PDB file of C-alpha atoms in Angstrom:
ATOM      1  CA  UNK K   1      39.470 -52.372  99.526  1.00  0.00           C
ATOM      2  CA  UNK K   2      43.094 -52.822  99.831  1.00  0.00           C
ATOM      3  CA  UNK K   3      43.618 -49.400  97.779  1.00  0.00           C
ATOM      4  CA  UNK K   4      41.380 -47.642 100.543  1.00  0.00           C
ATOM      5  CA  UNK K   5      43.290 -48.902 103.055  1.00  0.00           C
ATOM      6  CA  UNK K   6      46.531 -47.889 101.409  1.00  0.00           C
ATOM      7  CA  UNK K   7      44.959 -44.322 101.095  1.00  0.00           C
ATOM      8  CA  UNK K   8      44.386 -43.976 104.774  1.00  0.00           C
ATOM      9  CA  UNK K   9      48.019 -45.310 105.441  1.00  0.00           C
ATOM     10  CA  UNK K  10      49.011 -42.479 102.923  1.00  0.00           C
ATOM     11  CA  UNK K  11      47.017 -39.708 104.593  1.00  0.00           C
ATOM     12  CA  UNK K  12      47.976 -40.570 108.366  1.00  0.00           C
ATOM     13  CA  UNK K  13      52.018 -40.748 107.060  1.00  0.00           C
ATOM     14  CA  UNK K  14      51.380 -37.289 105.480  1.00  0.00           C
ATOM     15  CA  UNK K  15      49.872 -36.051 108.238  1.00  0.00           C
ATOM     16  CA  UNK K  16      52.564 -37.311 110.671  1.00  0.00           C
ATOM     17  CA  UNK K  17      55.254 -36.178 108.442  1.00  0.00           C
ATOM     18  CA  UNK K  18      53.676 -32.454 108.296  1.00  0.00           C
ATOM     19  CA  UNK K  19      53.175 -32.320 112.020  1.00  0.00           C
ATOM     20  CA  UNK K  20      57.169 -33.314 112.563  1.00  0.00           C
ATOM     21  CA  UNK K  21      57.779 -30.708 109.791  1.00  0.00           C
ATOM     22  CA  UNK K  22      57.021 -27.957 112.278  1.00  0.00           C
ATOM     23  CA  UNK K  23      58.687 -29.647 115.311  1.00  0.00           C
ATOM     24  CA  UNK K  24      62.068 -30.178 112.924  1.00  0.00           C
ATOM     25  CA  UNK K  25      62.671 -26.358 113.363  1.00  0.00           C
ATOM     26  CA  UNK K  26      64.033 -26.111 109.739  1.00  0.00           C
ATOM     27  CA  UNK K  27      65.569 -29.365 109.748  1.00  0.00           C
ATOM     28  CA  UNK K  28      67.758 -28.467 112.646  1.00  0.00           C
ATOM     29  CA  UNK K  29      66.600 -31.302 115.114  1.00  0.00           C
ATOM     30  CA  UNK K  30      67.262 -34.721 113.848  1.00  0.00           C
ATOM     31  CA  UNK K  31      64.625 -36.896 115.221  1.00  0.00           C
ATOM     32  CA  UNK K  32      61.650 -34.873 113.846  1.00  0.00           C
ATOM     33  CA  UNK K  33      63.757 -34.396 110.570  1.00  0.00           C
ATOM     34  CA  UNK K  34      63.823 -38.067 110.478  1.00  0.00           C
ATOM     35  CA  UNK K  35      60.072 -38.304 110.732  1.00  0.00           C
ATOM     36  CA  UNK K  36      59.378 -35.996 108.371  1.00  0.00           C
ATOM     37  CA  UNK K  37      61.418 -37.618 105.487  1.00  0.00           C
ATOM     38  CA  UNK K  38      60.150 -41.312 106.644  1.00  0.00           C
ATOM     39  CA  UNK K  39      56.515 -40.116 106.732  1.00  0.00           C
ATOM     40  CA  UNK K  40      56.711 -38.581 103.324  1.00  0.00           C
ATOM     41  CA  UNK K  41      58.512 -41.539 101.749  1.00  0.00           C
ATOM     42  CA  UNK K  42      55.705 -43.679 103.081  1.00  0.00           C
ATOM     43  CA  UNK K  43      52.913 -41.261 102.130  1.00  0.00           C
ATOM     44  CA  UNK K  44      54.035 -41.254  98.689  1.00  0.00           C
ATOM     45  CA  UNK K  45      54.639 -44.931  98.527  1.00  0.00           C
ATOM     46  CA  UNK K  46      51.075 -45.902  99.591  1.00  0.00           C
ATOM     47  CA  UNK K  47      49.549 -43.140  97.340  1.00  0.00           C
ATOM     48  CA  UNK K  48      51.414 -44.819  94.658  1.00  0.00           C
ATOM     49  CA  UNK K  49      49.799 -48.154  95.655  1.00  0.00           C
ATOM     50  CA  UNK K  50      46.301 -46.501  95.748  1.00  0.00           C
ATOM     51  CA  UNK K  51      46.470 -45.136  92.189  1.00  0.00           C
ATOM     52  CA  UNK K  52      46.460 -48.939  91.016  1.00  0.00           C
ATOM     53  CA  UNK K  53      42.812 -48.982  91.317  1.00  0.00           C
ATOM     54  CA  UNK K  54      41.748 -45.389  92.349  1.00  0.00           C
ATOM     55  CA  UNK K  55      41.748 -42.584  89.956  1.00  0.00           C
ATOM     56  CA  UNK K  56      44.690 -40.145  90.162  1.00  0.00           C
ATOM     57  CA  UNK K  57      42.327 -37.091  90.782  1.00  0.00           C
ATOM     58  CA  UNK K  58      39.910 -38.673  93.236  1.00  0.00           C
ATOM     59  CA  UNK K  59      42.969 -40.376  95.169  1.00  0.00           C
ATOM     60  CA  UNK K  60      44.642 -37.008  95.110  1.00  0.00           C
ATOM     61  CA  UNK K  61      41.498 -34.923  96.538  1.00  0.00           C
ATOM     62  CA  UNK K  62      40.938 -37.315  99.218  1.00  0.00           C
ATOM     63  CA  UNK K  63      44.653 -37.673 100.191  1.00  0.00           C
ATOM     64  CA  UNK K  64      44.742 -33.568 100.357  1.00  0.00           C
ATOM     65  CA  UNK K  65      41.443 -33.120 101.585  1.00  0.00           C
ATOM     66  CA  UNK K  66      41.523 -35.249 104.495  1.00  0.00           C
ATOM     67  CA  UNK K  67      45.012 -34.078 105.179  1.00  0.00           C
ATOM     68  CA  UNK K  68      44.268 -30.624 105.296  1.00  0.00           C
ATOM     69  CA  UNK K  69      41.508 -31.144 107.677  1.00  0.00           C
ATOM     70  CA  UNK K  70      43.510 -33.536 109.797  1.00  0.00           C
ATOM     71  CA  UNK K  71      46.320 -30.997 109.873  1.00  0.00           C
ATOM     72  CA  UNK K  72      44.181 -28.209 111.059  1.00  0.00           C
ATOM     73  CA  UNK K  73      42.977 -30.392 113.783  1.00  0.00           C
ATOM     74  CA  UNK K  74      46.403 -31.275 114.824  1.00  0.00           C
ATOM     75  CA  UNK K  75      47.367 -27.788 114.601  1.00  0.00           C
ATOM     76  CA  UNK K  76      44.522 -26.815 117.035  1.00  0.00           C
ATOM     77  CA  UNK K  77      45.378 -29.747 119.463  1.00  0.00           C
ATOM     78  CA  UNK K  78      49.185 -29.985 119.566  1.00  0.00           C
ATOM     79  CA  UNK K  79      49.801 -26.185 118.838  1.00  0.00           C
ATOM     80  CA  UNK K  80      47.048 -24.122 120.173  1.00  0.00           C
ATOM     81  CA  UNK K  81      46.387 -22.590 117.039  1.00  0.00           C
ATOM     82  CA  UNK K  82      42.953 -21.071 116.560  1.00  0.00           C
ATOM     83  CA  UNK K  83      40.467 -21.655 113.843  1.00  0.00           C
ATOM     84  CA  UNK K  84      37.943 -18.633 113.197  1.00  0.00           C
ATOM     85  CA  UNK K  85      34.403 -19.082 111.441  1.00  0.00           C
ATOM     86  CA  UNK K  86      35.571 -18.937 108.037  1.00  0.00           C
ATOM     87  CA  UNK K  87      38.098 -21.224 108.560  1.00  0.00           C
ATOM     88  CA  UNK K  88      35.855 -23.829 110.194  1.00  0.00           C
ATOM     89  CA  UNK K  89      33.487 -23.480 107.209  1.00  0.00           C
ATOM     90  CA  UNK K  90      35.883 -23.812 104.569  1.00  0.00           C
ATOM     91  CA  UNK K  91      37.400 -27.203 106.460  1.00  0.00           C
ATOM     92  CA  UNK K  92      33.536 -28.347 106.845  1.00  0.00           C
ATOM     93  CA  UNK K  93      33.402 -27.652 102.737  1.00  0.00           C
ATOM     94  CA  UNK K  94      36.397 -29.677 102.333  1.00  0.00           C
ATOM     95  CA  UNK K  95      35.154 -32.629 104.191  1.00  0.00           C
ATOM     96  CA  UNK K  96      31.933 -32.618 102.386  1.00  0.00           C
ATOM     97  CA  UNK K  97      33.496 -32.640  99.187  1.00  0.00           C
ATOM     98  CA  UNK K  98      35.430 -35.557 100.393  1.00  0.00           C
ATOM     99  CA  UNK K  99      32.621 -37.301 101.497  1.00  0.00           C
ATOM    100  CA  UNK K 100      30.482 -36.590  98.099  1.00  0.00           C
ATOM    101  CA  UNK K 101      33.496 -37.775  96.287  1.00  0.00           C
ATOM    102  CA  UNK K 102      33.942 -41.104  98.252  1.00  0.00           C
ATOM    103  CA  UNK K 103      30.788 -42.078  99.215  1.00  0.00           C
ATOM    104  CA  UNK K 104      28.286 -40.807  96.116  1.00  0.00           C
ATOM    105  CA  UNK K 105      30.793 -40.410  93.104  1.00  0.00           C
ATOM    106  CA  UNK K 106      30.425 -43.251  90.398  1.00  0.00           C
ATOM    107  CA  UNK K 107      34.105 -42.014  89.487  1.00  0.00           C
ATOM    108  CA  UNK K 108      35.465 -44.202  92.511  1.00  0.00           C
ATOM    109  CA  UNK K 109      35.528 -47.959  92.657  1.00  0.00           C
ATOM    110  CA  UNK K 110      33.596 -48.567  95.959  1.00  0.00           C
TER     111      UNK K 110
END
């Protein structure tokens, strides 16, 4: 159970870091740039803790899939970026894949 919490923290840290990456303006702004470095550092640290009990491929698939979906949501909410129907369908497939892996697959330790 602790590994799943670590994975959630890793995902949130990565999403915060990626969001700050846009605001860093090519690492020319100090605060967002620092947030990028700290956020990615935390993301990889907590992902490494996750890998003690969740298989690498499963953890990475969930980490990257949920991260992609959340970054798309952040782009829409904070930056006014539009998503067309194919993009929404693709994101839905990613979310469906993450749910299939994490809820049904016997590969993960529930």
